[in-house]
CSV table of C-alpha atoms in Angstrom, one decimal:
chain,number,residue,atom,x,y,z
L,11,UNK,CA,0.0,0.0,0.0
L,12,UNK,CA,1.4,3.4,-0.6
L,13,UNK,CA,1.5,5.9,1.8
L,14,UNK,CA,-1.7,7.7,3.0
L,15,UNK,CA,-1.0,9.9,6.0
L,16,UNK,CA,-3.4,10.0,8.7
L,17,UNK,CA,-5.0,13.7,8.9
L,18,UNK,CA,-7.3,15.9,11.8
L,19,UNK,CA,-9.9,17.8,10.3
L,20,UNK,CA,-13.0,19.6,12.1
L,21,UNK,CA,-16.4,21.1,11.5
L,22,UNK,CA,-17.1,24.3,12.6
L,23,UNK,CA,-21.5,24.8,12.9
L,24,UNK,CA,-22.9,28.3,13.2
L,25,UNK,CA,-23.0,27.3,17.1
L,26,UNK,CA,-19.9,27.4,17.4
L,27,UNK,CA,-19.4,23.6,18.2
L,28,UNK,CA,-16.1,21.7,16.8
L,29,UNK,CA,-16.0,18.2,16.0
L,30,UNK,CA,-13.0,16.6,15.2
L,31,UNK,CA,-12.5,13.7,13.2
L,32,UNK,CA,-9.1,11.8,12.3
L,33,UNK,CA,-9.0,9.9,8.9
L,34,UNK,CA,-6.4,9.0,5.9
L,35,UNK,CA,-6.1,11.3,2.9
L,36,UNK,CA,-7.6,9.0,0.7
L,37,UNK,CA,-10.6,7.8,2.8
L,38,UNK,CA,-14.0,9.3,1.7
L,39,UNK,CA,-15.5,12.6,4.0
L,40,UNK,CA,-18.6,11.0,4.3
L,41,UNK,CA,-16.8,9.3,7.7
L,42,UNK,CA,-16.2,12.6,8.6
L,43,UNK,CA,-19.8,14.0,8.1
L,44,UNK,CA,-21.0,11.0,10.0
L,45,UNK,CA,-18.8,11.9,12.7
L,46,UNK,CA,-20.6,15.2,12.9
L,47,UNK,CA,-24.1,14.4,13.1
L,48,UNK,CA,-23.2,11.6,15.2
L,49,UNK,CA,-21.7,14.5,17.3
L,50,UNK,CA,-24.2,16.7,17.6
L,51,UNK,CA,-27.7,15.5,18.6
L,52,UNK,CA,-29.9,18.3,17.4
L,53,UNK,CA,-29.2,18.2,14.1
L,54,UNK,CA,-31.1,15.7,11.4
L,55,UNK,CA,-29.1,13.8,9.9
L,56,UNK,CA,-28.2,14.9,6.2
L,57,UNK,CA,-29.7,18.1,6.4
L,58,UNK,CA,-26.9,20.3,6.0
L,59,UNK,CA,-24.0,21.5,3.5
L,60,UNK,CA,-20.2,20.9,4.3
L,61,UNK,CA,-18.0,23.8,3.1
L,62,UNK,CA,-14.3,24.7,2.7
L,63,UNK,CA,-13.0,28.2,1.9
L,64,UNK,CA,-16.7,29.3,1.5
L,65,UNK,CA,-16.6,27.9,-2.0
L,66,UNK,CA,-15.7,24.3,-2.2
L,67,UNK,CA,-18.6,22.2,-1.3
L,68,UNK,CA,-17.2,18.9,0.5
L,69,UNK,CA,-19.3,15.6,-0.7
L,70,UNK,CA,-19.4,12.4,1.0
L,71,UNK,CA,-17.9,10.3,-1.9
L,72,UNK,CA,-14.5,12.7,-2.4
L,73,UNK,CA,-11.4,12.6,-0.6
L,74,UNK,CA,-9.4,15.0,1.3
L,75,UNK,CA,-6.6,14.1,-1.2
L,76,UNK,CA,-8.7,15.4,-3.9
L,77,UNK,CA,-10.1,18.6,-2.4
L,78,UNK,CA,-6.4,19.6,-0.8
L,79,UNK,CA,-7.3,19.5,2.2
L,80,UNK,CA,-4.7,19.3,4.9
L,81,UNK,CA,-4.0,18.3,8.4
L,82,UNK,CA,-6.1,20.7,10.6
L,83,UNK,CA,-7.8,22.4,8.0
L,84,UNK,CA,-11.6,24.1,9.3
L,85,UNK,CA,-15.0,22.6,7.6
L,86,UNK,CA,-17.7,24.9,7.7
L,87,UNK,CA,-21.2,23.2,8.6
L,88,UNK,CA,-24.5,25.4,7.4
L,89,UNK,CA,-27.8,24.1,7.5
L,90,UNK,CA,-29.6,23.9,4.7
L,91,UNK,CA,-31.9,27.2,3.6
L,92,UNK,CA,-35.3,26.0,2.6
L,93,UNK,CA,-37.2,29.3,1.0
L,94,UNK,CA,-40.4,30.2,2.2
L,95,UNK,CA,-42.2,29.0,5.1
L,96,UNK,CA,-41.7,32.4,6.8
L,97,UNK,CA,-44.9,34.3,8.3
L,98,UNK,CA,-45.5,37.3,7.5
L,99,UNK,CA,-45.2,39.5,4.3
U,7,UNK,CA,17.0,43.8,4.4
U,8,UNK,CA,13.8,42.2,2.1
U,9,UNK,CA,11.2,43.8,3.3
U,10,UNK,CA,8.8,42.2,1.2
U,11,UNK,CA,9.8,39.1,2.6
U,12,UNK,CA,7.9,40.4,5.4
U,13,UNK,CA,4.7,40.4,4.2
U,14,UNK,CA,4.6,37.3,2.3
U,15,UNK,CA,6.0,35.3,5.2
U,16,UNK,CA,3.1,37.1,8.1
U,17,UNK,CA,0.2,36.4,5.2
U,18,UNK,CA,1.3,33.0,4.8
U,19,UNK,CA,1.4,32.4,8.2
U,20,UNK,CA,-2.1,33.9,8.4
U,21,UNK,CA,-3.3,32.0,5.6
U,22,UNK,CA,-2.3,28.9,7.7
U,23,UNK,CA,-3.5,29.6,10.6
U,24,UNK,CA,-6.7,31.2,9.1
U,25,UNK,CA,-7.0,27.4,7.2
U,26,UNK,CA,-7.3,25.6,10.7
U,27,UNK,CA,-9.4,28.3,12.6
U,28,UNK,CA,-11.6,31.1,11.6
U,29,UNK,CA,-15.2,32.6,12.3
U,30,UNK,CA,-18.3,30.7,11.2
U,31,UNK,CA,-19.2,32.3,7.7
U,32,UNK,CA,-16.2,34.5,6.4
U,33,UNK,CA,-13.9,33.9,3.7
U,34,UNK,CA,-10.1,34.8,3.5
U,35,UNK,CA,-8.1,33.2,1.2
U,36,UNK,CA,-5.0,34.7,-0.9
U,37,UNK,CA,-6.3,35.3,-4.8
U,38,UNK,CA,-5.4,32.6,-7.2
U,39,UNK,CA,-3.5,33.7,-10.2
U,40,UNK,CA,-4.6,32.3,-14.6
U,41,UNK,CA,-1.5,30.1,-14.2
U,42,UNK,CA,-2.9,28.3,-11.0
U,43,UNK,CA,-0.2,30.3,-8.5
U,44,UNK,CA,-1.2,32.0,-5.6
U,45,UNK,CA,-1.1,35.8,-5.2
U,46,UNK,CA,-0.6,36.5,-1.1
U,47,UNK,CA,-0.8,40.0,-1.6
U,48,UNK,CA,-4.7,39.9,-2.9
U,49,UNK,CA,-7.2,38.2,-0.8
U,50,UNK,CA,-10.6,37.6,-1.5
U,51,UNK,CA,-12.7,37.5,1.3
U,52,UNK,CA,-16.5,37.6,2.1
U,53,UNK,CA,-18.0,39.2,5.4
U,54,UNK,CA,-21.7,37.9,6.3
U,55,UNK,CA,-23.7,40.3,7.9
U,56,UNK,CA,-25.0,40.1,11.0
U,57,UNK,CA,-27.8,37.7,12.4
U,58,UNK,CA,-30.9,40.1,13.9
U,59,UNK,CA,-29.5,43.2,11.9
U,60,UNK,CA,-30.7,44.5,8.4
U,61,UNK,CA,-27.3,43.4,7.0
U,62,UNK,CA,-28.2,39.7,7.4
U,63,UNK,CA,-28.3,36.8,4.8
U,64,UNK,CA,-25.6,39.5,2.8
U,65,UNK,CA,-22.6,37.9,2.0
U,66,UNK,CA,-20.5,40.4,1.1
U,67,UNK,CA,-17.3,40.5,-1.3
U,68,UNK,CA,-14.2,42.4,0.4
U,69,UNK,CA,-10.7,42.3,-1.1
U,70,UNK,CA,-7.8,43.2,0.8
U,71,UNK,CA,-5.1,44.7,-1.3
U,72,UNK,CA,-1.3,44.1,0.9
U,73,UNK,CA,1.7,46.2,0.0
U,74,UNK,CA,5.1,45.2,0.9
U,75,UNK,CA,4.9,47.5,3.9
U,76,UNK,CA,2.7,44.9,5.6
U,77,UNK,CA,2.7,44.5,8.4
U,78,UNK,CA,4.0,48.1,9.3
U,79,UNK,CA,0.9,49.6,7.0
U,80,UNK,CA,-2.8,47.9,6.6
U,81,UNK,CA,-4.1,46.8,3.9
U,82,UNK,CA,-6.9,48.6,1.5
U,83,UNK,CA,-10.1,46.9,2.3
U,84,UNK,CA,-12.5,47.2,-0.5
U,85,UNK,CA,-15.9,46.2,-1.3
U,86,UNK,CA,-17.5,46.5,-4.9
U,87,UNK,CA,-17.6,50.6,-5.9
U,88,UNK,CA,-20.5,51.8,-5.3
U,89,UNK,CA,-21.4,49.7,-2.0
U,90,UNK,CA,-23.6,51.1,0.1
U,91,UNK,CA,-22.4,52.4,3.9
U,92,UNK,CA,-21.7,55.4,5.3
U,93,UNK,CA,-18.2,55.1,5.6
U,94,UNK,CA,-16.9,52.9,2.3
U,95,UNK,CA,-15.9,55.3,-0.8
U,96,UNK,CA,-17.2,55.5,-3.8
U,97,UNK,CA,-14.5,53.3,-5.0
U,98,UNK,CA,-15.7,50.6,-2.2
U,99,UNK,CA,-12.3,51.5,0.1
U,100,UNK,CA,-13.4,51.0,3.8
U,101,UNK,CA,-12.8,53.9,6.2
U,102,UNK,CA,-12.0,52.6,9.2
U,103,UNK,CA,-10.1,53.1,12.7
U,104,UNK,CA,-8.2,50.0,12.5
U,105,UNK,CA,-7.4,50.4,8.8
U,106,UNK,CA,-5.6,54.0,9.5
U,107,UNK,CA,-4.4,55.9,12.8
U,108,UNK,CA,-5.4,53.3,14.3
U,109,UNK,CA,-3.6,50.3,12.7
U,110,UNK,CA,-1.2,48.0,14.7
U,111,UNK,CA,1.0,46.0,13.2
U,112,UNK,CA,-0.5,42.7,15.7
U,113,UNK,CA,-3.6,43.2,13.8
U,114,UNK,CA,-4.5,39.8,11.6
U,115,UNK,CA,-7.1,39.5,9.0
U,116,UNK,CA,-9.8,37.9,11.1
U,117,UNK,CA,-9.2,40.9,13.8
U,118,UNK,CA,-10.2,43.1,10.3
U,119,UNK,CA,-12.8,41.0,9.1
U,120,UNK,CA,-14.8,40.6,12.3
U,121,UNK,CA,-14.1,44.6,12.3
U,122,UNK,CA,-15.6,45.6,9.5
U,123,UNK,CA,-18.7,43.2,9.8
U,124,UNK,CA,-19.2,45.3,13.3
U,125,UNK,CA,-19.3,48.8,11.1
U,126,UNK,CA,-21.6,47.4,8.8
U,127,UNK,CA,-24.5,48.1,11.3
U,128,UNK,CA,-22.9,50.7,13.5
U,129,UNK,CA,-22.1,53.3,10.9
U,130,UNK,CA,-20.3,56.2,12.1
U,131,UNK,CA,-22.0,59.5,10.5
U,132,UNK,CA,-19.0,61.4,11.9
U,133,UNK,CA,-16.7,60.4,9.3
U,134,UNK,CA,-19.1,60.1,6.1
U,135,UNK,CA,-17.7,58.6,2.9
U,136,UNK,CA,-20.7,59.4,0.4
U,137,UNK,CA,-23.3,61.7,0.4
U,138,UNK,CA,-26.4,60.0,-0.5
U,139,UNK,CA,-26.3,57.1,2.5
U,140,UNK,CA,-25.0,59.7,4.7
U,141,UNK,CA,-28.2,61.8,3.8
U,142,UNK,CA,-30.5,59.2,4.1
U,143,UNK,CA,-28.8,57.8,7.2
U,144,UNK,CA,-29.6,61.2,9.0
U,145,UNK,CA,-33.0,61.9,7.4
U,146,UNK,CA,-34.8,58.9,6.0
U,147,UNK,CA,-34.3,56.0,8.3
U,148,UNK,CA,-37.0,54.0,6.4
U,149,UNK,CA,-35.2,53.9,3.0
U,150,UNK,CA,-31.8,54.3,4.4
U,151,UNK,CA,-32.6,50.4,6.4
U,152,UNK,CA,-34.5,49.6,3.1
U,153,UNK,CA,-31.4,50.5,0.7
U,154,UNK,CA,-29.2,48.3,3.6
U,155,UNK,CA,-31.9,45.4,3.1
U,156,UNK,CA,-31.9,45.2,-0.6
U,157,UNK,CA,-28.2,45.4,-0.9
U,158,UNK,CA,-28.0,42.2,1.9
U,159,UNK,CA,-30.6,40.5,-0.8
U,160,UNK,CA,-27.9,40.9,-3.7
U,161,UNK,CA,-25.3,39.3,-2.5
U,162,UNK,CA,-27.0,36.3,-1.2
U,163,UNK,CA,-24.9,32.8,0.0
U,164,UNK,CA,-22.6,31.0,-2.5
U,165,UNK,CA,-24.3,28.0,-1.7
């Protein structure tokens, strides 16, 4: 096997909560988005977007290898906006 | 001495350190030149506005232009020409404290981000920048928070 260093990233939510999760460079994120919701209890499963850099949007099947991510490196959690639903005019 | 050295080494640092921690929401990363290289001295950044004011759901564009005298001077902090506050320039330069007599060198770019997102609701009519949201600041309230609105509603989330 060649090698595929172990790396720390975390998820920062507009709470302010961290959650770390350790994982190789060619694992998929999806471990590390299921480290997240596992983490925090109030939030449904799958019902949020996982950013980096405000413009790369993390999905479950890519890697951090692919996305350059590196050891340490800040994921930005935001709920996802639904429009309308609002009261009011 | 290479000054310029300087800079480039403090905004890399920054860029690092902005990498593994940084406010929920804001963007700061160095500009990315045609040929894939990265430019440290431009950095294109986005400041939401605040939850609860009339600045939020804006996302707004801000670049901050370093010169080799960084860290000794501050950066130019611009939004798009023509943005609407009291104190940005027509060109979209931000007049602030921190950006000029005030400056320290110890100041980082999340100390100037979270700054600025502070003076988009607390406007200081002291110092105006441009006429017409000064004017309307002082003696229309309704359209001057109505202007603030729409302009929040144009620059919505990049998601």
């Amino acid at each position: 096997m060649e090698d595929d260093p172990l790396i720390t990233l975390k998820v920062l939510d507009l709470e302010g909560r961290r959650v770390y999760h350790t994982m190789r460079m060619n694992n998929r994120l999806q471990g590390l988005m299921d480290a997240y919701y596992k983490k925090v209890a109030d939030v449904t499963y799958g019902s949020g977007t996982f950013m980096f850099d405000g413009s790369i949007r993390l999905r479950g099947t890519n890697t951090p290898a692919e996305l350059d991510l590196n050891d340490e490196d800040e994921i930005e959690f935001f709920p996802t906006m639904i429009g309308g639903g609002s009261v009011g005019a | 001495m290479a000054s310029g050295g300087v800079a480039r080494a403090r905004l890399s640092e920054e860029r690092k350190s902005w990498r593994r921690s940084h406010p929920h929401g804001f963007v700061a990363k160095p500009a990315t030149l045609p040929d894939g290289s990265v430019n440290l001295m431009l950095w294109n950044c986005v400041v939401p506005g605040k939850q609860g004011t009339d600045w939020e759901g804006g996302h707004f564009p801000l670049t901050l232009h370093f010169t080799e005298d960084y860290p000794s001077r501050p950066p130019d902090c611009k939004f798009p020409a023509g943005f609407f506050h009291v104190n940005v320039y027509k060109t979209g330069s931000v007049c602030l404290s921190i950006l000029g007599s005030a400056w320290k060198p110890s100041i980082t770019v999340w100390q100037i981000l979270i700054g600025i997102q502070g003076l988009l609701d607390n406007p200081n009519p002291a110092s105006s920048a441009q006429n017409l949201c000064y004017k309307l600041f002082i003696e229309d309230m309704p359209e001057y928070k109505s202007r603030v609105r729409q302009q929040a509603k144009r620059y919505p989330s990049l998601m």
